[in-house]
PDB file of C-alpha atoms in Angstrom:
ATOM      1  CA  UNK U1148       0.000   0.000   0.000  1.00  0.00           C
ATOM      2  CA  UNK U1149       1.342   3.431  -0.966  1.00  0.00           C
ATOM      3  CA  UNK U1150       1.703   5.950   1.857  1.00  0.00           C
ATOM      4  CA  UNK U1151      -0.153   9.233   1.453  1.00  0.00           C
ATOM      5  CA  UNK U1152       1.709  11.683  -0.782  1.00  0.00           C
ATOM      6  CA  UNK U1153       1.317  15.334  -1.691  1.00  0.00           C
ATOM      7  CA  UNK U1154       3.284  17.779  -3.811  1.00  0.00           C
ATOM      8  CA  UNK U1155       2.845  20.933  -1.677  1.00  0.00           C
ATOM      9  CA  UNK U1156       2.100  23.477  -4.461  1.00  0.00           C
ATOM     10  CA  UNK U1157      -0.890  21.367  -5.485  1.00  0.00           C
ATOM     11  CA  UNK U1158      -2.588  21.970  -2.155  1.00  0.00           C
ATOM     12  CA  UNK U1159      -1.573  25.607  -1.816  1.00  0.00           C
ATOM     13  CA  UNK U1160      -1.095  27.121  -5.290  1.00  0.00           C
ATOM     14  CA  UNK U1161       0.232  30.627  -5.640  1.00  0.00           C
ATOM     15  CA  UNK U1162      -1.998  33.529  -6.613  1.00  0.00           C
ATOM     16  CA  UNK U1163      -1.557  34.784 -10.170  1.00  0.00           C
ATOM     17  CA  UNK U1164      -2.543  38.182 -11.504  1.00  0.00           C
ATOM     18  CA  UNK U1165      -2.875  37.256 -15.182  1.00  0.00           C
ATOM     19  CA  UNK U1166      -4.807  33.959 -15.174  1.00  0.00           C
ATOM     20  CA  UNK U1167      -6.660  31.452 -13.019  1.00  0.00           C
ATOM     21  CA  UNK U1168      -4.962  28.199 -12.067  1.00  0.00           C
ATOM     22  CA  UNK U1169      -6.652  25.019 -10.852  1.00  0.00           C
ATOM     23  CA  UNK U1170      -4.508  22.057  -9.697  1.00  0.00           C
ATOM     24  CA  UNK U1171      -5.420  18.722 -11.271  1.00  0.00           C
ATOM     25  CA  UNK U1172      -4.344  16.252  -8.562  1.00  0.00           C
ATOM     26  CA  UNK U1173      -2.392  16.235  -5.329  1.00  0.00           C
ATOM     27  CA  UNK U1174       0.681  15.040  -7.233  1.00  0.00           C
ATOM     28  CA  UNK U1175       1.119  17.456 -10.145  1.00  0.00           C
ATOM     29  CA  UNK U1176      -0.530  19.318 -12.977  1.00  0.00           C
ATOM     30  CA  UNK U1177      -2.717  22.382 -13.309  1.00  0.00           C
ATOM     31  CA  UNK U1178      -5.185  23.848 -15.785  1.00  0.00           C
ATOM     32  CA  UNK U1179      -4.846  27.520 -16.650  1.00  0.00           C
ATOM     33  CA  UNK U1180      -7.682  29.659 -18.013  1.00  0.00           C
ATOM     34  CA  UNK U1181      -8.030  33.332 -18.804  1.00  0.00           C
ATOM     35  CA  UNK U1182      -4.888  33.875 -20.855  1.00  0.00           C
ATOM     36  CA  UNK U1183      -4.134  33.883 -24.590  1.00  0.00           C
ATOM     37  CA  UNK U1184      -0.780  32.328 -25.436  1.00  0.00           C
ATOM     38  CA  UNK U1185      -0.811  34.068 -28.807  1.00  0.00           C
ATOM     39  CA  UNK U1186      -0.933  37.476 -27.093  1.00  0.00           C
ATOM     40  CA  UNK U1187       1.087  37.025 -23.942  1.00  0.00           C
ATOM     41  CA  UNK U1188       2.637  39.845 -21.943  1.00  0.00           C
ATOM     42  CA  UNK U1189       6.052  39.516 -20.341  1.00  0.00           C
ATOM     43  CA  UNK U1190       4.469  39.714 -16.899  1.00  0.00           C
ATOM     44  CA  UNK U1191       2.075  36.875 -17.706  1.00  0.00           C
ATOM     45  CA  UNK U1192       4.922  34.771 -19.066  1.00  0.00           C
ATOM     46  CA  UNK U1193       6.917  35.235 -15.857  1.00  0.00           C
ATOM     47  CA  UNK U1194       3.911  33.898 -13.950  1.00  0.00           C
ATOM     48  CA  UNK U1195       3.730  30.894 -16.287  1.00  0.00           C
ATOM     49  CA  UNK U1196       7.419  30.177 -15.591  1.00  0.00           C
ATOM     50  CA  UNK U1197       6.621  30.251 -11.885  1.00  0.00           C
ATOM     51  CA  UNK U1198       3.616  27.971 -12.378  1.00  0.00           C
ATOM     52  CA  UNK U1199       5.498  25.337 -14.395  1.00  0.00           C
ATOM     53  CA  UNK U1200       8.205  25.191 -11.720  1.00  0.00           C
ATOM     54  CA  UNK U1201       5.525  24.577  -9.084  1.00  0.00           C
ATOM     55  CA  UNK U1202       3.138  22.269 -10.926  1.00  0.00           C
ATOM     56  CA  UNK U1203       5.408  20.528 -13.520  1.00  0.00           C
ATOM     57  CA  UNK U1204       2.595  20.195 -16.104  1.00  0.00           C
ATOM     58  CA  UNK U1205       0.335  23.011 -17.322  1.00  0.00           C
ATOM     59  CA  UNK U1206      -2.715  22.665 -19.576  1.00  0.00           C
ATOM     60  CA  UNK U1207      -4.018  25.755 -21.391  1.00  0.00           C
ATOM     61  CA  UNK U1208      -7.554  25.344 -22.721  1.00  0.00           C
ATOM     62  CA  UNK U1209      -9.349  27.143 -25.548  1.00  0.00           C
ATOM     63  CA  UNK U1210      -6.248  28.379 -27.350  1.00  0.00           C
ATOM     64  CA  UNK U1211      -6.222  29.216 -31.043  1.00  0.00           C
ATOM     65  CA  UNK U1212      -2.613  28.748 -32.069  1.00  0.00           C
ATOM     66  CA  UNK U1213      -1.161  28.793 -35.542  1.00  0.00           C
ATOM     67  CA  UNK U1214       2.150  26.956 -35.883  1.00  0.00           C
ATOM     68  CA  UNK U1215       4.075  30.223 -35.666  1.00  0.00           C
ATOM     69  CA  UNK U1216       2.245  31.076 -32.411  1.00  0.00           C
ATOM     70  CA  UNK U1217       3.297  27.778 -30.849  1.00  0.00           C
ATOM     71  CA  UNK U1218       6.912  28.297 -31.912  1.00  0.00           C
ATOM     72  CA  UNK U1219       6.925  31.870 -30.606  1.00  0.00           C
ATOM     73  CA  UNK U1220       5.593  30.761 -27.229  1.00  0.00           C
ATOM     74  CA  UNK U1221       8.062  27.874 -27.034  1.00  0.00           C
ATOM     75  CA  UNK U1222      10.993  30.188 -27.790  1.00  0.00           C
ATOM     76  CA  UNK U1223      10.246  32.178 -24.652  1.00  0.00           C
ATOM     77  CA  UNK U1224      11.438  29.152 -22.674  1.00  0.00           C
ATOM     78  CA  UNK U1225      14.659  28.702 -24.638  1.00  0.00           C
ATOM     79  CA  UNK U1226      16.033  27.325 -27.879  1.00  0.00           C
ATOM     80  CA  UNK U1227      13.464  25.294 -29.814  1.00  0.00           C
ATOM     81  CA  UNK U1228      15.169  22.278 -31.370  1.00  0.00           C
ATOM     82  CA  UNK U1229      14.019  20.246 -34.380  1.00  0.00           C
ATOM     83  CA  UNK U1230      13.462  16.580 -33.501  1.00  0.00           C
ATOM     84  CA  UNK U1231      15.630  14.480 -35.838  1.00  0.00           C
ATOM     85  CA  UNK U1232      13.633  11.228 -35.720  1.00  0.00           C
ATOM     86  CA  UNK U1233      10.552  12.264 -37.695  1.00  0.00           C
ATOM     87  CA  UNK U1234       9.838  14.488 -40.674  1.00  0.00           C
ATOM     88  CA  UNK U1235       9.199  18.058 -39.523  1.00  0.00           C
ATOM     89  CA  UNK U1236       5.987  19.885 -40.288  1.00  0.00           C
ATOM     90  CA  UNK U1237       6.036  21.460 -43.738  1.00  0.00           C
ATOM     91  CA  UNK U1238       7.323  25.024 -43.466  1.00  0.00           C
ATOM     92  CA  UNK U1239       8.006  24.729 -39.726  1.00  0.00           C
ATOM     93  CA  UNK U1240      11.186  22.728 -39.032  1.00  0.00           C
ATOM     94  CA  UNK U1241      10.844  23.241 -35.255  1.00  0.00           C
ATOM     95  CA  UNK U1242       7.490  21.427 -35.125  1.00  0.00           C
ATOM     96  CA  UNK U1243       6.668  17.735 -35.455  1.00  0.00           C
ATOM     97  CA  UNK U1244       3.152  16.628 -36.350  1.00  0.00           C
ATOM     98  CA  UNK U1245       2.186  13.518 -34.394  1.00  0.00           C
ATOM     99  CA  UNK U1246      -0.565  11.952 -36.467  1.00  0.00           C
ATOM    100  CA  UNK U1247      -2.579   8.861 -35.584  1.00  0.00           C
ATOM    101  CA  UNK U1248      -5.004   7.788 -38.285  1.00  0.00           C
ATOM    102  CA  UNK U1249      -8.187   5.839 -37.660  1.00  0.00           C
ATOM    103  CA  UNK U1250      -6.613   2.577 -38.822  1.00  0.00           C
ATOM    104  CA  UNK U1251      -3.453   2.767 -36.727  1.00  0.00           C
ATOM    105  CA  UNK U1252      -2.844  -0.040 -34.239  1.00  0.00           C
ATOM    106  CA  UNK U1253       0.199   1.408 -32.490  1.00  0.00           C
ATOM    107  CA  UNK U1254       0.497   4.927 -31.145  1.00  0.00           C
ATOM    108  CA  UNK U1255       3.280   7.423 -30.586  1.00  0.00           C
ATOM    109  CA  UNK U1256       4.671   7.671 -27.049  1.00  0.00           C
ATOM    110  CA  UNK U1257       2.858   4.645 -25.667  1.00  0.00           C
ATOM    111  CA  UNK U1258       5.253   3.897 -22.798  1.00  0.00           C
ATOM    112  CA  UNK U1259       6.238   5.730 -19.636  1.00  0.00           C
ATOM    113  CA  UNK U1260       9.157   7.922 -20.663  1.00  0.00           C
ATOM    114  CA  UNK U1261      10.734  11.347 -20.620  1.00  0.00           C
ATOM    115  CA  UNK U1262      11.461  12.853 -24.014  1.00  0.00           C
ATOM    116  CA  UNK U1263      14.812  12.087 -25.647  1.00  0.00           C
ATOM    117  CA  UNK U1264      16.693  11.037 -22.529  1.00  0.00           C
ATOM    118  CA  UNK U1265      19.146   9.447 -24.977  1.00  0.00           C
ATOM    119  CA  UNK U1266      20.470  12.937 -25.784  1.00  0.00           C
ATOM    120  CA  UNK U1267      23.509  14.286 -23.927  1.00  0.00           C
ATOM    121  CA  UNK U1268      21.340  17.337 -23.183  1.00  0.00           C
ATOM    122  CA  UNK U1269      17.716  16.122 -23.167  1.00  0.00           C
ATOM    123  CA  UNK U1270      14.876  18.609 -23.747  1.00  0.00           C
ATOM    124  CA  UNK U1271      13.873  20.744 -20.789  1.00  0.00           C
ATOM    125  CA  UNK U1272      10.280  21.275 -21.908  1.00  0.00           C
ATOM    126  CA  UNK U1273       7.843  19.783 -24.389  1.00  0.00           C
ATOM    127  CA  UNK U1274       4.885  21.800 -25.711  1.00  0.00           C
ATOM    128  CA  UNK U1275       2.117  19.719 -27.297  1.00  0.00           C
ATOM    129  CA  UNK U1276      -0.888  21.302 -29.026  1.00  0.00           C
ATOM    130  CA  UNK U1277      -4.051  19.417 -29.936  1.00  0.00           C
ATOM    131  CA  UNK U1278      -5.402  19.937 -33.453  1.00  0.00           C
ATOM    132  CA  UNK U1279      -7.770  16.941 -33.641  1.00  0.00           C
ATOM    133  CA  UNK U1280      -8.867  14.788 -30.716  1.00  0.00           C
ATOM    134  CA  UNK U1281     -10.860  11.533 -30.691  1.00  0.00           C
ATOM    135  CA  UNK U1282     -14.331  11.756 -29.140  1.00  0.00           C
ATOM    136  CA  UNK U1283     -13.087   9.651 -26.232  1.00  0.00           C
ATOM    137  CA  UNK U1284      -9.640   8.358 -25.311  1.00  0.00           C
ATOM    138  CA  UNK U1285      -6.203   9.541 -26.347  1.00  0.00           C
ATOM    139  CA  UNK U1286      -5.393  11.095 -22.964  1.00  0.00           C
ATOM    140  CA  UNK U1287      -1.847  11.657 -21.712  1.00  0.00           C
ATOM    141  CA  UNK U1288      -0.821  10.771 -18.167  1.00  0.00           C
ATOM    142  CA  UNK U1289       2.053  12.378 -16.285  1.00  0.00           C
ATOM    143  CA  UNK U1290       3.994  11.286 -13.187  1.00  0.00           C
ATOM    144  CA  UNK U1291       5.861  13.444 -10.662  1.00  0.00           C
ATOM    145  CA  UNK U1292       9.440  12.184 -10.318  1.00  0.00           C
ATOM    146  CA  UNK U1293      10.207  14.413  -7.334  1.00  0.00           C
ATOM    147  CA  UNK U1294       7.691  12.276  -5.456  1.00  0.00           C
ATOM    148  CA  UNK U1295       9.129   9.124  -6.998  1.00  0.00           C
ATOM    149  CA  UNK U1296      12.547   9.974  -5.563  1.00  0.00           C
ATOM    150  CA  UNK U1297      11.472  11.301  -2.180  1.00  0.00           C
ATOM    151  CA  UNK U1298       9.264   8.287  -1.400  1.00  0.00           C
ATOM    152  CA  UNK U1299      12.007   5.721  -1.899  1.00  0.00           C
ATOM    153  CA  UNK U1300      13.335   4.291   1.383  1.00  0.00           C
ATOM    154  CA  UNK U1301      16.314   6.150   2.809  1.00  0.00           C
ATOM    155  CA  UNK U1302      18.689   3.232   2.296  1.00  0.00           C
ATOM    156  CA  UNK U1303      17.609   2.851  -1.342  1.00  0.00           C
ATOM    157  CA  UNK U1304      18.184   6.563  -2.037  1.00  0.00           C
ATOM    158  CA  UNK U1305      21.601   6.316  -0.399  1.00  0.00           C
ATOM    159  CA  UNK U1306      22.515   3.356  -2.609  1.00  0.00           C
ATOM    160  CA  UNK U1307      21.255   5.069  -5.778  1.00  0.00           C
ATOM    161  CA  UNK U1308      22.654   8.557  -5.165  1.00  0.00           C
ATOM    162  CA  UNK U1309      25.636   8.970  -7.462  1.00  0.00           C
ATOM    163  CA  UNK U1310      24.735   5.937  -9.589  1.00  0.00           C
ATOM    164  CA  UNK U1311      24.447   6.577 -13.322  1.00  0.00           C
ATOM    165  CA  UNK U1312      22.277   4.998 -15.996  1.00  0.00           C
ATOM    166  CA  UNK U1313      22.727   4.524 -19.734  1.00  0.00           C
ATOM    167  CA  UNK U1314      19.891   5.678 -22.001  1.00  0.00           C
ATOM    168  CA  UNK U1315      19.899   3.994 -25.406  1.00  0.00           C
ATOM    169  CA  UNK U1316      18.301   4.896 -28.728  1.00  0.00           C
ATOM    170  CA  UNK U1317      18.271   1.211 -29.700  1.00  0.00           C
ATOM    171  CA  UNK U1318      16.392   0.436 -26.490  1.00  0.00           C
ATOM    172  CA  UNK U1319      13.864   3.189 -27.195  1.00  0.00           C
ATOM    173  CA  UNK U1320      13.144   2.654 -30.867  1.00  0.00           C
ATOM    174  CA  UNK U1321      14.331  -0.849 -31.688  1.00  0.00           C
ATOM    175  CA  UNK U1322      15.203  -2.274 -35.067  1.00  0.00           C
ATOM    176  CA  UNK U1323      11.947  -1.150 -36.724  1.00  0.00           C
ATOM    177  CA  UNK U1324      13.195   2.448 -36.778  1.00  0.00           C
ATOM    178  CA  UNK U1325      16.755   1.985 -37.962  1.00  0.00           C
ATOM    179  CA  UNK U1326      17.579   4.135 -40.957  1.00  0.00           C
ATOM    180  CA  UNK U1327      18.698   1.191 -43.050  1.00  0.00           C
ATOM    181  CA  UNK U1328      15.242  -0.395 -42.895  1.00  0.00           C
ATOM    182  CA  UNK U1329      12.566   1.869 -41.422  1.00  0.00           C
ATOM    183  CA  UNK U1330       9.065   0.461 -41.143  1.00  0.00           C
ATOM    184  CA  UNK U1331       6.181   2.727 -40.201  1.00  0.00           C
ATOM    185  CA  UNK U1332       4.197   1.390 -37.233  1.00  0.00           C
ATOM    186  CA  UNK U1333       2.115   4.562 -36.905  1.00  0.00           C
ATOM    187  CA  UNK U1334       1.077   7.319 -39.282  1.00  0.00           C
ATOM    188  CA  UNK U1335       4.012   9.268 -37.816  1.00  0.00           C
ATOM    189  CA  UNK U1336       6.868   6.973 -38.812  1.00  0.00           C
ATOM    190  CA  UNK U1337      10.020   7.215 -36.713  1.00  0.00           C
ATOM    191  CA  UNK U1338      13.316   6.849 -38.535  1.00  0.00           C
ATOM    192  CA  UNK U1339      16.552   7.143 -36.578  1.00  0.00           C
ATOM    193  CA  UNK U1340      19.143   8.915 -38.746  1.00  0.00           C
ATOM    194  CA  UNK U1341      22.672   7.599 -39.254  1.00  0.00           C
ATOM    195  CA  UNK U1342      24.826   8.572 -36.316  1.00  0.00           C
ATOM    196  CA  UNK U1343      21.947   8.204 -33.861  1.00  0.00           C
ATOM    197  CA  UNK U1344      21.260   4.473 -34.177  1.00  0.00           C
ATOM    198  CA  UNK U1345      23.730   3.526 -31.465  1.00  0.00           C
ATOM    199  CA  UNK U1346      23.465   6.753 -29.488  1.00  0.00           C
ATOM    200  CA  UNK U1347      23.897   6.257 -25.743  1.00  0.00           C
ATOM    201  CA  UNK U1348      23.990   8.948 -23.069  1.00  0.00           C
ATOM    202  CA  UNK U1349      24.799   8.400 -19.408  1.00  0.00           C
ATOM    203  CA  UNK U1350      22.807  10.349 -16.811  1.00  0.00           C
ATOM    204  CA  UNK U1351      22.450  10.223 -13.024  1.00  0.00           C
ATOM    205  CA  UNK U1352      19.694   8.047 -11.606  1.00  0.00           C
ATOM    206  CA  UNK U1353      18.652  11.056  -9.520  1.00  0.00           C
ATOM    207  CA  UNK U1354      19.052  14.401 -11.289  1.00  0.00           C
ATOM    208  CA  UNK U1355      18.952  17.776  -9.597  1.00  0.00           C
ATOM    209  CA  UNK U1356      16.567  20.277 -11.153  1.00  0.00           C
ATOM    210  CA  UNK U1357      18.409  23.471 -12.163  1.00  0.00           C
ATOM    211  CA  UNK U1358      15.512  25.757 -11.171  1.00  0.00           C
ATOM    212  CA  UNK U1359      14.060  24.182  -8.027  1.00  0.00           C
ATOM    213  CA  UNK U1360      17.163  22.420  -6.715  1.00  0.00           C
ATOM    214  CA  UNK U1361      15.079  19.312  -5.927  1.00  0.00           C
ATOM    215  CA  UNK U1362      16.105  15.785  -6.901  1.00  0.00           C
ATOM    216  CA  UNK U1363      13.973  13.729  -9.272  1.00  0.00           C
ATOM    217  CA  UNK U1364      14.178  10.069 -10.212  1.00  0.00           C
ATOM    218  CA  UNK U1365      15.471   9.903 -13.798  1.00  0.00           C
ATOM    219  CA  UNK U1366      14.681   6.350 -14.904  1.00  0.00           C
ATOM    220  CA  UNK U1367      12.215   5.415 -17.618  1.00  0.00           C
ATOM    221  CA  UNK U1368      11.096   2.200 -19.278  1.00  0.00           C
ATOM    222  CA  UNK U1369      11.247   3.790 -22.725  1.00  0.00           C
ATOM    223  CA  UNK U1370      14.972   4.501 -22.985  1.00  0.00           C
ATOM    224  CA  UNK U1371      16.878   3.329 -19.874  1.00  0.00           C
ATOM    225  CA  UNK U1372      19.060   0.353 -20.831  1.00  0.00           C
ATOM    226  CA  UNK U1373      21.520  -0.445 -18.021  1.00  0.00           C
ATOM    227  CA  UNK U1374      23.404   0.965 -15.074  1.00  0.00           C
ATOM    228  CA  UNK U1375      26.900   2.201 -15.835  1.00  0.00           C
ATOM    229  CA  UNK U1376      29.341  -0.683 -15.490  1.00  0.00           C
ATOM    230  CA  UNK U1377      26.622  -3.349 -15.408  1.00  0.00           C
ATOM    231  CA  UNK U1378      25.023  -5.430 -18.135  1.00  0.00           C
ATOM    232  CA  UNK U1379      21.391  -5.042 -19.104  1.00  0.00           C
ATOM    233  CA  UNK U1380      20.493  -8.391 -17.539  1.00  0.00           C
ATOM    234  CA  UNK U1381      22.188  -7.360 -14.302  1.00  0.00           C
ATOM    235  CA  UNK U1382      20.433  -3.995 -14.383  1.00  0.00           C
ATOM    236  CA  UNK U1383      16.953  -5.008 -15.476  1.00  0.00           C
ATOM    237  CA  UNK U1384      15.396  -6.057 -12.126  1.00  0.00           C
ATOM    238  CA  UNK U1385      16.277  -2.804 -10.353  1.00  0.00           C
ATOM    239  CA  UNK U1386      15.493  -0.655 -13.416  1.00  0.00           C
ATOM    240  CA  UNK U1387      12.085  -2.282 -13.760  1.00  0.00           C
ATOM    241  CA  UNK U1388      11.365  -1.766 -10.071  1.00  0.00           C
ATOM    242  CA  UNK U1389      12.339   1.906 -10.225  1.00  0.00           C
ATOM    243  CA  UNK U1390      10.362   2.491 -13.430  1.00  0.00           C
ATOM    244  CA  UNK U1391       7.295   0.874 -11.873  1.00  0.00           C
ATOM    245  CA  UNK U1392       7.715   2.944  -8.721  1.00  0.00           C
ATOM    246  CA  UNK U1393       7.946   6.138 -10.781  1.00  0.00           C
ATOM    247  CA  UNK U1394       4.534   5.616 -12.361  1.00  0.00           C
ATOM    248  CA  UNK U1395       2.343   4.506  -9.476  1.00  0.00           C
ATOM    249  CA  UNK U1396      -1.095   6.175  -9.604  1.00  0.00           C
ATOM    250  CA  UNK U1397      -0.566   8.412  -6.571  1.00  0.00           C
ATOM    251  CA  UNK U1398       2.189  10.257  -8.446  1.00  0.00           C
ATOM    252  CA  UNK U1399       0.097  10.964 -11.543  1.00  0.00           C
ATOM    253  CA  UNK U1400      -2.380  13.209 -13.279  1.00  0.00           C
ATOM    254  CA  UNK U1401      -4.221  12.596 -16.545  1.00  0.00           C
ATOM    255  CA  UNK U1402      -5.088  15.191 -19.152  1.00  0.00           C
ATOM    256  CA  UNK U1403      -7.962  14.830 -21.597  1.00  0.00           C
ATOM    257  CA  UNK U1404      -7.253  16.509 -24.899  1.00  0.00           C
ATOM    258  CA  UNK U1405      -9.581  18.854 -26.730  1.00  0.00           C
ATOM    259  CA  UNK U1406      -8.839  20.800 -29.900  1.00  0.00           C
ATOM    260  CA  UNK U1407      -7.189  24.035 -28.827  1.00  0.00           C
ATOM    261  CA  UNK U1408      -5.516  22.589 -25.729  1.00  0.00           C
ATOM    262  CA  UNK U1409      -1.797  23.199 -25.299  1.00  0.00           C
ATOM    263  CA  UNK U1410       0.111  21.311 -22.609  1.00  0.00           C
ATOM    264  CA  UNK U1411       3.645  22.094 -21.512  1.00  0.00           C
ATOM    265  CA  UNK U1412       5.579  19.760 -19.236  1.00  0.00           C
ATOM    266  CA  UNK U1413       9.008  19.683 -17.631  1.00  0.00           C
ATOM    267  CA  UNK U1414      10.911  16.603 -18.824  1.00  0.00           C
ATOM    268  CA  UNK U1415      13.476  16.966 -16.041  1.00  0.00           C
ATOM    269  CA  UNK U1416      11.056  15.936 -13.314  1.00  0.00           C
ATOM    270  CA  UNK U1417       8.171  14.099 -15.014  1.00  0.00           C
ATOM    271  CA  UNK U1418       7.360  10.985 -16.989  1.00  0.00           C
ATOM    272  CA  UNK U1419       4.484  10.822 -19.449  1.00  0.00           C
ATOM    273  CA  UNK U1420       2.431   8.149 -21.187  1.00  0.00           C
ATOM    274  CA  UNK U1421       0.200   8.466 -24.266  1.00  0.00           C
ATOM    275  CA  UNK U1422      -2.876   6.250 -23.902  1.00  0.00           C
ATOM    276  CA  UNK U1423      -3.709   4.097 -26.931  1.00  0.00           C
ATOM    277  CA  UNK U1424      -7.464   3.696 -26.505  1.00  0.00           C
ATOM    278  CA  UNK U1425      -9.035   5.453 -29.473  1.00  0.00           C
ATOM    279  CA  UNK U1426      -8.691   3.057 -32.409  1.00  0.00           C
ATOM    280  CA  UNK U1427     -10.968   4.021 -35.255  1.00  0.00           C
ATOM    281  CA  UNK U1428     -10.512   7.758 -34.708  1.00  0.00           C
ATOM    282  CA  UNK U1429      -7.785  10.211 -35.753  1.00  0.00           C
ATOM    283  CA  UNK U1430      -5.636  12.199 -33.326  1.00  0.00           C
ATOM    284  CA  UNK U1431      -3.419  15.037 -34.586  1.00  0.00           C
ATOM    285  CA  UNK U1432      -0.976  16.931 -32.391  1.00  0.00           C
ATOM    286  CA  UNK U1433       1.820  19.466 -32.932  1.00  0.00           C
ATOM    287  CA  UNK U1434       4.929  19.186 -30.787  1.00  0.00           C
ATOM    288  CA  UNK U1435       7.813  21.547 -29.995  1.00  0.00           C
ATOM    289  CA  UNK U1436      10.719  20.759 -27.687  1.00  0.00           C
ATOM    290  CA  UNK U1437      12.898  23.250 -25.832  1.00  0.00           C
ATOM    291  CA  UNK U1438      16.589  22.505 -25.373  1.00  0.00           C
ATOM    292  CA  UNK U1439      17.791  21.510 -21.927  1.00  0.00           C
ATOM    293  CA  UNK U1440      21.062  21.090 -20.097  1.00  0.00           C
ATOM    294  CA  UNK U1441      23.258  18.127 -19.231  1.00  0.00           C
ATOM    295  CA  UNK U1442      21.641  16.330 -16.268  1.00  0.00           C
ATOM    296  CA  UNK U1443      23.552  16.502 -12.979  1.00  0.00           C
TER     297      UNK U1443
END
C-alpha cells in the first residue's frame, strides 16, 4: 500500500494576476484559463514560468494557435530544437506533427518515458498542441518524479545517489526504426538517422533540477538500458522496479485533450504516457521541444 503523498504546491497554489490556475491532482498538474498564449505579456509569461516550476505540467484550454504562435511561445522558454527522428511539419522545421489515423494499431509515445533522454542534453520542456482529438480516449498521463525519488526508502536513495544509468536509442526505438530499414508502425513513422542508431547517453539516476534544486528520479522504461558498469540483464530487475515505482497512480495526473488545448511539461522531473485507446478515430498533435542542459 502506498503511503499518502502530496506535492505541496498542489494543495496551496500561488496567486496569479494574469490567469486562473486550478490544480489537477495532489501530485502534479494544473489547468490555466483566462490567458491567450498568442498574445502574452512579459508579466504573464513570468507567472507561467513560476507555475510550471511549481506544478510541472500546465494545460491551457481554448487556445487558437497557428504553428508560428506555438513556436513563438516555445521560444520564450529557450532554444526550440528540431526533432531528428521524424519528418518536420512542412514550413516549420521546429514542429513535429504527431498523427494517428483511424486505422493505426500502435500509437506514438505509448510507454512511460521522458522525451529524448538518450540525448547528452535532453529537452527541458515539451509543448504539445491538440489539433484533432478523438471523441473519447487519447489522454496523456504524467507522473511526478520528485515524489518518486522522495518516497524511496532512505537506504535505497543512499545506494542510488551517485549511480548513473545509460539511455539507449536502440532500447527506445528498436530495429523497426533503424535508418537502413525503417518500417512505419504509426502514421508518424520514426526513422533514426545515421549517427543516432547507437546513441547512448549516461545520466544520473537522480538528477537535480536546475531551477528548483530538488532531486527527481530519472529512470524510464522507454529509454533506460543499463546501469553504468553493469550489463542489461544485471540492471533489469532494479530498473524495472524503479520504473514501476515512478509511475504509481498516486504520483500521476491525466489530461484529456480537446482541440485548442496546449500542454507544456518539464521533462526533467516528469514521466508521461500516451494512452492508446481510441482506435478508429484520428488524433493530430503538434509538438515543440525546448533545449535543456546536461543532467547533474
